[in-house]
C-alpha positions as a printed NumPy array, in Angstrom:
array([[  0.059,  -0.317,  -0.096],
       [  1.388,   3.312,  -0.97 ],
       [  1.88 ,   6.517,   2.173],
       [  2.122,   9.813,   0.539],
       [  2.187,  12.378,   2.763],
       [  1.932,  15.874,   1.417],
       [  2.946,  19.221,   3.263],
       [  2.285,  22.595,   1.19 ],
       [  0.965,  19.697,  -1.499],
       [ -0.895,  21.791,  -4.336],
       [ -2.119,  18.89 ,  -6.706],
       [ -1.443,  21.197,  -7.134],
       [-15.077,  27.839, -38.786],
       [-14.906,  27.177, -41.951],
       [-15.826,  30.245, -44.693],
       [-16.939,  29.719, -48.197],
       [-16.535,  31.756, -51.12 ],
       [-19.786,  32.948, -52.995],
       [-19.105,  31.315, -56.626],
       [-20.927,  32.761, -59.824],
       [-19.754,  30.405, -62.411],
       [-17.86 ,  26.991, -62.909],
       [-14.872,  28.446, -64.356],
       [-14.556,  30.856, -61.782],
       [-14.929,  27.998, -58.848],
       [-11.864,  26.083, -60.527],
       [ -9.9  ,  28.554, -61.231],
       [-10.261,  29.944, -57.342],
       [ -9.949,  26.207, -55.901],
       [ -6.363,  25.996, -58.121],
       [ -5.519,  29.371, -56.449],
       [ -6.286,  28.115, -53.072],
       [ -4.087,  24.998, -53.733],
       [ -1.037,  26.923, -54.995],
       [ -1.356,  29.398, -52.223],
       [ -1.135,  26.634, -49.795],
       [  1.568,  24.549, -51.059],
       [  3.901,  27.865, -51.154],
       [  2.599,  28.442, -47.541],
       [  3.427,  24.779, -46.325],
       [  7.017,  25.064, -48.291],
       [  7.912,  28.443, -47.042],
       [  6.517,  27.404, -43.268],
       [  8.656,  24.38 , -43.645],
       [ 11.34 ,  26.09 , -45.2  ],
       [ 11.469,  28.394, -41.765],
       [ 11.601,  25.575, -39.619],
       [ 14.122,  23.535, -41.003],
       [ 16.286,  27.044, -41.388],
       [ 15.793,  27.637, -37.73 ],
       [ 16.626,  23.644, -36.607],
       [ 19.943,  23.741, -38.475],
       [ 20.246,  27.466, -36.965],
       [ 20.051,  25.651, -33.262],
       [ 22.213,  23.13 , -34.433],
       [ 24.95 ,  25.131, -35.264],
       [ 24.698,  27.362, -32.458],
       [ 24.509,  24.441, -29.463],
       [ 27.403,  22.515, -31.945],
       [ 29.527,  25.631, -31.484],
       [ 28.544,  26.183, -27.856],
       [ 29.884,  22.718, -27.553],
       [ 32.896,  23.   , -29.19 ],
       [ 33.748,  26.388, -27.778],
       [ 33.532,  24.537, -24.415],
       [ 35.405,  21.958, -25.438],
       [ 38.022,  23.965, -26.708],
       [ 38.459,  26.362, -23.939],
       [ 38.507,  23.557, -21.595],
       [ 41.704,  21.861, -23.677],
       [ 43.87 ,  25.38 , -24.696],
       [ 43.313,  27.378, -21.445],
       [ 45.582,  25.404, -18.638],
       [ 42.894,  23.212, -16.147],
       [ 43.656,  23.461, -12.832],
       [ 43.81 ,  21.289,  -9.687],
       [ 40.261,  21.847,  -7.848],
       [ 40.23 ,  23.858,  -4.768],
       [ 40.192,  20.894,  -2.116],
       [ 38.624,  22.643,   0.685],
       [ 36.625,  20.01 ,   3.042],
       [ 39.279,  19.15 ,   5.464],
       [ 40.347,  22.593,   5.72 ],
       [ 37.235,  24.311,   6.512],
       [ 35.992,  21.849,   8.902],
       [ 39.574,  21.742,  10.941],
       [ 39.218,  25.241,  10.879],
       [ 35.735,  25.608,  12.625],
       [ 37.541,  23.38 ,  15.466],
       [ 35.848,  20.   ,  13.962],
       [ 37.612,  16.51 ,  13.79 ],
       [ 37.877,  15.485,  10.184],
       [ 39.089,  12.331,   8.901],
       [ 40.09 ,  11.628,   5.31 ],
       [ 39.199,   8.283,   3.899],
       [ 39.582,   6.298,   0.408],
       [ 37.184,   4.04 ,  -1.065],
       [ 37.964,   1.579,  -3.984],
       [ 34.933,   0.664,  -6.321],
       [ 34.542,  -2.496,  -7.706],
       [ 35.25 ,  -1.387, -11.323],
       [ 38.501,   0.333,  -9.576],
       [ 38.052,   4.235,  -8.983],
       [ 39.315,   5.646,  -5.803],
       [ 37.295,   7.837,  -4.482],
       [ 38.252,   9.979,  -1.055],
       [ 35.707,  11.088,   1.35 ],
       [ 35.017,  12.559,   4.915],
       [ 34.036,  11.953,   8.179],
       [ 33.218,  14.18 ,  11.142],
       [ 33.045,  11.948,  14.024],
       [ 31.667,  14.412,  16.835],
       [ 31.57 ,  18.097,  17.635],
       [ 33.561,  20.829,  19.878],
       [ 30.894,  21.477,  21.349],
       [ 30.181,  17.995,  22.645],
       [ 33.424,  17.662,  24.509],
       [ 32.486,  17.709,  27.64 ],
       [ 29.757,  14.839,  27.042],
       [ 30.607,  11.545,  28.277],
       [ 29.11 ,   9.708,  24.797],
       [ 29.835,   6.11 ,  25.066],
       [ 26.584,   4.772,  22.826],
       [ 26.699,   3.827,  19.326],
       [ 25.913,   7.347,  17.124],
       [ 23.656,   7.42 ,  14.533],
       [ 25.22 ,   7.547,  11.109],
       [ 24.228,   9.903,   8.613],
       [ 25.555,  10.133,   4.983],
       [ 25.209,  13.407,   2.732],
       [ 25.967,  13.155,  -1.28 ],
       [ 26.414,  16.146,  -3.244],
       [ 24.926,  16.857,  -7.04 ],
       [ 26.599,  17.112, -10.168],
       [ 29.701,  18.857, -11.009],
       [ 29.595,  19.64 ,  -6.949],
       [ 31.646,  17.846,  -4.307],
       [ 31.543,  17.648,  -0.491],
       [ 32.124,  21.376,  -0.103],
       [ 28.518,  21.985,  -0.62 ],
       [ 27.493,  20.576,   2.796],
       [ 29.815,  22.996,   4.653],
       [ 30.917,  26.251,   3.185],
       [ 27.307,  28.092,   4.936],
       [ 29.521,  27.666,   8.304],
       [ 29.002,  26.047,  11.8  ],
       [ 25.871,  27.807,  12.503],
       [ 24.038,  26.983,   9.548],
       [ 25.402,  24.08 ,   7.002],
       [ 23.84 ,  20.753,   7.421],
       [ 26.977,  18.829,   8.342],
       [ 27.883,  20.986,  10.928],
       [ 24.575,  20.503,  12.728],
       [ 24.383,  16.999,  12.099],
       [ 27.776,  16.363,  13.879],
       [ 26.437,  19.047,  16.877],
       [ 23.196,  16.936,  17.202],
       [ 25.624,  13.809,  18.126],
       [ 25.724,  12.251,  14.778],
       [ 28.497,  10.505,  13.057],
       [ 28.624,  12.375,   9.455],
       [ 30.04 ,  11.416,   6.356],
       [ 30.326,  13.293,   3.043],
       [ 30.356,  11.651,  -0.165],
       [ 32.193,  12.602,  -3.566],
       [ 31.56 ,  10.612,  -6.475],
       [ 34.259,   9.502,  -9.34 ],
       [ 35.363,  12.591, -11.703],
       [ 34.754,  15.262,  -8.779],
       [ 37.608,  17.57 ,  -7.504],
       [ 38.453,  14.901,  -4.871],
       [ 37.707,  11.689,  -6.764],
       [ 39.873,  11.797,  -9.676],
       [ 41.604,   8.657,  -9.268],
       [ 41.572,   4.932, -11.202],
       [ 43.453,   2.081, -10.381],
       [ 44.808,   1.767, -13.848],
       [ 42.951,   4.563, -16.008],
       [ 44.615,   8.352, -15.775],
       [ 42.017,  10.977, -15.959],
       [ 43.786,  12.767, -18.627],
       [ 42.283,  10.004, -20.739],
       [ 38.84 ,   9.364, -22.39 ],
       [ 38.308,   6.147, -20.8  ],
       [ 38.038,   7.64 , -17.549],
       [ 34.949,   9.767, -17.966],
       [ 33.298,   6.555, -19.311],
       [ 30.659,   6.502, -16.959],
       [ 27.211,   8.361, -15.957],
       [ 25.234,   8.704, -12.876],
       [ 24.322,   5.418, -13.318],
       [ 27.487,   3.525, -12.243],
       [ 27.933,   6.605,  -9.459],
       [ 24.692,   4.759,  -8.069],
       [ 25.363,   0.991,  -8.409],
       [ 29.224,   1.755,  -7.962],
       [ 30.266,   4.525,  -6.077],
       [ 27.008,   5.342,  -3.764],
       [ 27.156,   1.819,  -2.635],
       [ 30.819,   1.592,  -2.022],
       [ 30.785,   4.298,   0.205],
       [ 27.896,   3.496,   1.824],
       [ 29.12 ,  -0.091,   2.771],
       [ 32.523,   1.333,   3.759],
       [ 30.819,   4.396,   6.099],
       [ 29.055,   1.714,   7.799],
       [ 31.718,  -0.406,   8.218],
       [ 33.682,   1.887,   9.604],
       [ 31.097,   3.495,  12.074],
       [ 30.037,  -0.261,  12.924],
       [ 26.43 ,  -0.007,  12.185],
       [ 23.919,  -1.649,   9.946],
       [ 22.238,   1.264,   8.655],
       [ 22.267,   5.432,   8.557],
       [ 20.348,   8.098,   7.612],
       [ 20.68 ,   9.833,   4.312],
       [ 20.791,  13.138,   2.535],
       [ 21.14 ,  14.154,  -0.918],
       [ 20.824,  16.891,  -3.55 ],
       [ 20.126,  16.549,  -7.108],
       [ 22.39 ,  13.862,  -9.009],
       [ 22.858,  12.573,  -5.322],
       [ 19.023,  11.797,  -5.142],
       [ 19.517,   9.958,  -9.014],
       [ 22.162,   8.197,  -8.133],
       [ 19.847,   7.158,  -4.777],
       [ 16.844,   6.185,  -6.918],
       [ 19.219,   4.401,  -8.925],
       [ 20.631,   1.92 ,  -6.676],
       [ 17.59 ,   1.577,  -4.765],
       [ 16.06 ,   0.138,  -8.294],
       [ 19.171,  -1.773,  -8.928],
       [ 19.989,  -3.377,  -6.039],
       [ 16.888,  -3.591,  -3.551],
       [ 18.798,  -4.986,  -0.58 ],
       [ 20.563,  -1.838,   0.093],
       [ 16.944,  -0.796,   1.175],
       [ 17.74 ,  -2.264,   4.464],
       [ 20.578,  -0.25 ,   4.891],
       [ 19.049,   2.922,   5.275],
       [ 17.125,   4.617,   8.131],
       [ 15.538,   7.545,   6.892],
       [ 15.899,   9.346,   3.34 ],
       [ 15.925,  13.183,   2.793],
       [ 16.268,  14.096,  -1.007],
       [ 16.265,  17.869,  -1.463],
       [ 15.588,  19.052,  -5.267],
       [ 14.877,  15.405,  -6.562],
       [ 15.625,  14.297, -10.05 ],
       [ 14.308,  11.038, -11.946],
       [ 12.15 ,  11.738, -14.422],
       [ 12.178,  14.962, -16.44 ],
       [  9.253,  15.223, -18.638],
       [  8.31 ,  18.799, -17.108],
       [ 11.84 ,  19.842, -16.988],
       [ 12.449,  23.798, -17.63 ],
       [ 15.598,  24.312, -18.09 ],
       [ 16.023,  26.39 , -21.464],
       [ 19.526,  24.862, -22.217],
       [ 17.409,  21.27 , -21.79 ],
       [ 15.431,  22.162, -24.165],
       [ 18.127,  23.055, -26.686],
       [ 20.266,  20.086, -25.969],
       [ 17.488,  17.27 , -25.654],
       [ 16.679,  17.976, -29.754],
       [ 20.568,  17.089, -30.654],
       [ 21.635,  15.085, -27.465],
       [ 18.258,  13.362, -26.426],
       [ 18.742,  10.496, -28.28 ],
       [ 22.073,   7.961, -29.566],
       [ 23.898,  10.019, -32.635],
       [ 27.17 ,  10.893, -34.364],
       [ 26.785,  14.115, -31.679],
       [ 26.489,  12.088, -28.617],
       [ 29.045,   9.706, -29.631],
       [ 31.77 ,  12.377, -30.436],
       [ 31.101,  14.814, -27.372],
       [ 30.353,  11.78 , -24.883],
       [ 33.118,  10.328, -22.327],
       [ 34.915,  13.728, -21.903],
       [ 35.665,  16.506, -18.801],
       [ 32.87 ,  18.689, -18.34 ],
       [ 34.026,  21.976, -17.826],
       [ 37.306,  21.582, -15.757],
       [ 38.593,  24.577, -13.551],
       [ 40.602,  26.87 , -15.306],
       [ 42.949,  29.416, -14.279],
       [ 40.648,  32.016, -15.977],
       [ 37.975,  30.663, -13.677],
       [ 40.093,  31.27 , -10.848],
       [ 40.716,  34.766, -11.626],
       [ 37.25 ,  35.765, -12.054],
       [ 36.359,  33.708,  -8.574],
       [ 38.741,  36.843,  -6.859],
       [ 38.074,  39.586,  -9.106],
       [ 33.976,  39.186, -10.029],
       [ 32.58 ,  37.006,  -7.189],
       [ 34.187,  38.519,  -4.432],
       [ 32.241,  40.522,  -1.501],
       [ 32.964,  44.   ,  -2.965],
       [ 32.964,  43.689,  -6.759],
       [ 30.468,  45.288,  -9.013],
       [ 30.075,  42.296, -10.995],
       [ 28.671,  40.334,  -8.224],
       [ 25.349,  40.302,  -9.986],
       [ 27.098,  37.988, -12.953],
       [ 27.88 ,  35.264, -10.622],
       [ 24.404,  35.275,  -8.578],
       [ 22.735,  35.505, -12.343],
       [ 24.594,  31.996, -13.403],
       [ 23.135,  30.417, -10.215],
       [ 20.015,  31.952, -11.049],
       [ 20.037,  30.841, -14.877],
       [ 20.479,  27.363, -14.038],
       [ 18.326,  26.732, -11.069],
       [ 15.562,  29.429, -11.483],
       [ 15.285,  33.024, -11.752],
       [ 14.718,  35.738,  -9.494],
       [ 15.171,  34.089,  -5.794],
       [ 15.401,  35.816,  -2.856],
       [ 17.004,  33.753,  -0.258],
       [ 20.754,  32.832,  -1.565],
       [ 23.401,  33.927,   0.94 ],
       [ 25.868,  36.08 ,  -1.967],
       [ 28.463,  36.306,   0.702],
       [ 29.214,  32.279,  -0.083],
       [ 29.798,  33.329,  -3.881],
       [ 33.451,  33.238,  -4.102],
       [ 33.52 ,  29.942,  -1.99 ],
       [ 31.601,  28.707,  -4.56 ],
       [ 32.828,  29.937,  -7.322],
       [ 36.273,  28.356,  -6.249],
       [ 34.746,  24.828,  -5.452],
       [ 32.468,  24.966,  -8.326],
       [ 32.357,  23.139, -11.269],
       [ 33.816,  20.201,  -9.458],
       [ 33.86 ,  17.891, -12.259],
       [ 31.901,  15.386, -14.134],
       [ 31.822,  13.356, -17.21 ],
       [ 29.748,  15.234, -20.73 ],
       [ 27.901,  11.552, -20.253],
       [ 26.031,  12.614, -17.467],
       [ 24.768,  15.194, -18.96 ],
       [ 23.646,  13.477, -21.825],
       [ 21.891,  10.648, -20.14 ],
       [ 19.746,  13.242, -18.054],
       [ 18.942,  14.855, -21.921],
       [ 18.192,  11.234, -22.686],
       [ 15.089,  11.479, -19.794],
       [ 14.446,  14.597, -20.77 ],
       [ 13.681,  13.61 , -24.274],
       [ 12.08 ,   9.994, -23.643],
       [ 10.106,  10.981, -20.613],
       [ 11.151,   7.799, -18.874],
       [ 13.262,   7.252, -15.855],
       [ 15.8  ,   4.44 , -17.708],
       [ 19.519,   3.514, -18.53 ],
       [ 21.439,   5.291, -20.454],
       [ 20.724,   4.53 , -24.297],
       [ 23.463,   3.575, -26.39 ],
       [ 21.681,   2.601, -29.805],
       [ 19.834,   0.112, -30.965],
       [ 22.744,  -1.924, -31.97 ],
       [ 25.041,  -2.04 , -28.468],
       [ 21.411,  -1.555, -26.609],
       [ 21.09 ,  -5.364, -27.827],
       [ 24.724,  -5.99 , -26.449],
       [ 24.735,  -4.724, -23.333],
       [ 20.844,  -4.888, -22.401],
       [ 19.789,  -7.91 , -24.564],
       [ 16.961,  -5.819, -25.819],
       [ 16.407,  -2.678, -28.366],
       [ 15.572,   0.258, -26.053],
       [ 17.348,   0.815, -22.344],
       [ 15.445,  -0.672, -19.405],
       [ 13.825,   1.255, -17.474],
       [ 14.418,   2.129, -13.536],
       [ 12.103,  -0.235, -11.259],
       [ 11.349,   2.565,  -8.604],
       [  8.817,   0.41 ,  -6.894],
       [ 11.709,  -1.811,  -5.45 ],
       [ 12.567,   1.273,  -3.473],
       [ 10.357,   0.016,  -0.482],
       [ 12.535,   2.923,   1.949],
       [ 10.155,   5.789,   3.12 ],
       [ 11.422,   8.506,   1.169],
       [ 11.704,  12.697,   2.122],
       [ 11.356,  14.732,  -0.603],
       [ 11.945,  18.097,  -0.378],
       [ 11.323,  20.329,  -3.438],
       [ 10.359,  23.781,  -4.832],
       [  8.114,  25.484,  -7.364],
       [ 11.17 ,  27.511,  -9.185],
       [ 13.06 ,  24.96 ,  -9.556],
       [ 14.414,  24.7  , -12.695],
       [ 16.34 ,  21.041, -12.375],
       [ 13.361,  19.255, -10.644],
       [  9.948,  20.421, -11.615],
       [  6.845,  20.059,  -9.457],
       [  5.229,  17.812, -11.726],
       [  7.594,  15.525, -12.005],
       [  8.516,  15.007,  -8.361],
       [  4.722,  14.238,  -7.477],
       [  4.885,  11.763, -10.203],
       [  7.499,   9.803,  -8.766],
       [  6.215,  10.214,  -5.61 ],
       [  2.735,   8.509,  -7.313],
       [  5.424,   5.257,  -8.347],
       [  7.042,   4.915,  -4.623],
       [  5.889,   2.664,  -1.829],
       [  6.307,   5.441,   0.378],
       [  6.876,   9.179,   0.095],
       [  6.493,  11.925,   2.388],
       [  6.747,  15.399,   0.028],
       [  7.154,  19.044,   1.25 ],
       [  7.087,  21.535,  -0.748],
       [  8.77 ,  24.872,   0.039],
       [  5.889,  27.072,   0.805],
       [  8.171,  30.226,  -1.437],
       [  7.304,  30.53 ,  -5.068],
       [ 10.635,  31.612,  -5.571],
       [ 12.99 ,  29.161,  -4.134],
       [ 15.384,  27.818,  -6.242],
       [ 17.481,  24.687,  -7.171],
       [ 20.699,  25.902,  -5.205],
       [ 18.523,  27.71 ,  -2.35 ],
       [ 18.42 ,  23.979,  -0.497],
       [ 22.09 ,  24.647,  -0.133],
       [ 23.216,  27.806,   0.617],
       [ 20.31 ,  30.198,   1.325],
       [ 19.903,  32.67 ,   3.919],
       [ 17.232,  30.724,   5.403],
       [ 18.269,  26.743,   4.519],
       [ 18.182,  26.203,   8.496],
       [ 14.473,  27.379,   9.032],
       [ 13.363,  26.073,   5.833],
       [ 15.081,  22.987,   5.295],
       [ 17.589,  21.842,   7.683],
       [ 15.567,  22.172,  10.889],
       [ 12.599,  20.164,   9.07 ],
       [ 15.489,  17.16 ,   8.59 ],
       [ 16.952,  17.088,  11.901],
       [ 13.176,  16.856,  13.37 ],
       [ 12.252,  13.717,  11.235],
       [ 15.521,  11.808,  11.528],
       [ 15.625,  12.496,  15.32 ],
       [ 12.087,  11.44 ,  15.667],
       [ 13.394,   8.037,  13.888],
       [ 16.279,   7.122,  15.751],
       [ 14.105,   7.561,  19.32 ],
       [ 11.074,   5.75 ,  17.51 ],
       [ 13.638,   2.542,  16.742],
       [ 16.595,   3.415,  18.606],
       [ 16.64 ,   4.2  ,  21.982],
       [ 20.25 ,   3.327,  22.88 ],
       [ 21.29 ,   5.559,  20.612],
       [ 22.902,   8.994,  21.875],
       [ 22.075,  12.493,  20.999]])
């Protein structure tokens, strides 16, 4: 039986010309037919010209991005997770996780809080794992500072906190055999991040903390990887306690990001273009970006609106909630790295209207999946109760798509943010994220642990 709860949940002439003679009628009909044919040809021609122009614009934009990435020297991404945590006097541990396909991931642990030093904590702590979105990293959960960032709030409340990093980002650019400068390193989508990376990281955190289950929090692509893992390997449902998904993405039928609409036309189905542009590093950090962060996104810059405007363009225009003092930190740590195939996979979801595995083309699909079309993820395998937090002004996670997904899940609890201008990145970096999102998650997790494990320490 489905158990779906909702907070702020809105289910949501035909004209004829008079004729005088048969000759006149015939002539008129012939002229009309000629005019109709000419008009149809013009419309068709204009449509083809428009599509050609859009195609050329997309190709030029993508090639320009790759050209810039290749010609301007990439620089190492700023690794600030451990430094920031230490600077705020929290203990931090760095751990290395190896995936079954030999990627090497770096994840972080905050085992306790300086605010709890006087407590005699001998009981086992509940574990919470946080997973970032696309082009992001573990930094997302801490750059707001100790009073507002979710990771610190968890540590202060007595949780054993783990921060994940997916393959290809700043912290996880390693492989046992393959160098990240080669295209073979980037042959992955968020499917592999789900079934390999997320599974390995969860297992590792549970093993080190000597726990059987954990709480899970994710944003954006992190939610997609959760749906992938729990659908594909359903026994992992037994390893999670409460689940909290911010701006969840699975079905993308109502996705409103303009570049997705454009990209879906040319990259939403297998083609020569997807073959050329797939399996590449997407937007590596360059020296030019570092200069921009220092001078354009800084607090006193008159051009700071360009940085906030970029987040608005991607995440949703018009938000009044973004903490502008974080722009320099966000710019210095983002984009944190990804494969172009991750983007192409999302565009395939937008085009197909389905939540399914990567489409390699009919022939390769037959080899990989033993069928012409990629298989859909069976989200009904997700029997852990899922709390989903979503908003009206989120270009990446549409209200209709989230609510449709909720009808397919065995257990879903929906919270629609009451602010109409709340966008995709406000779930992380808004000035009021603590009151709107974080406190709600904390309360739900605390209630779960009180109800299920009275011997846990808080």
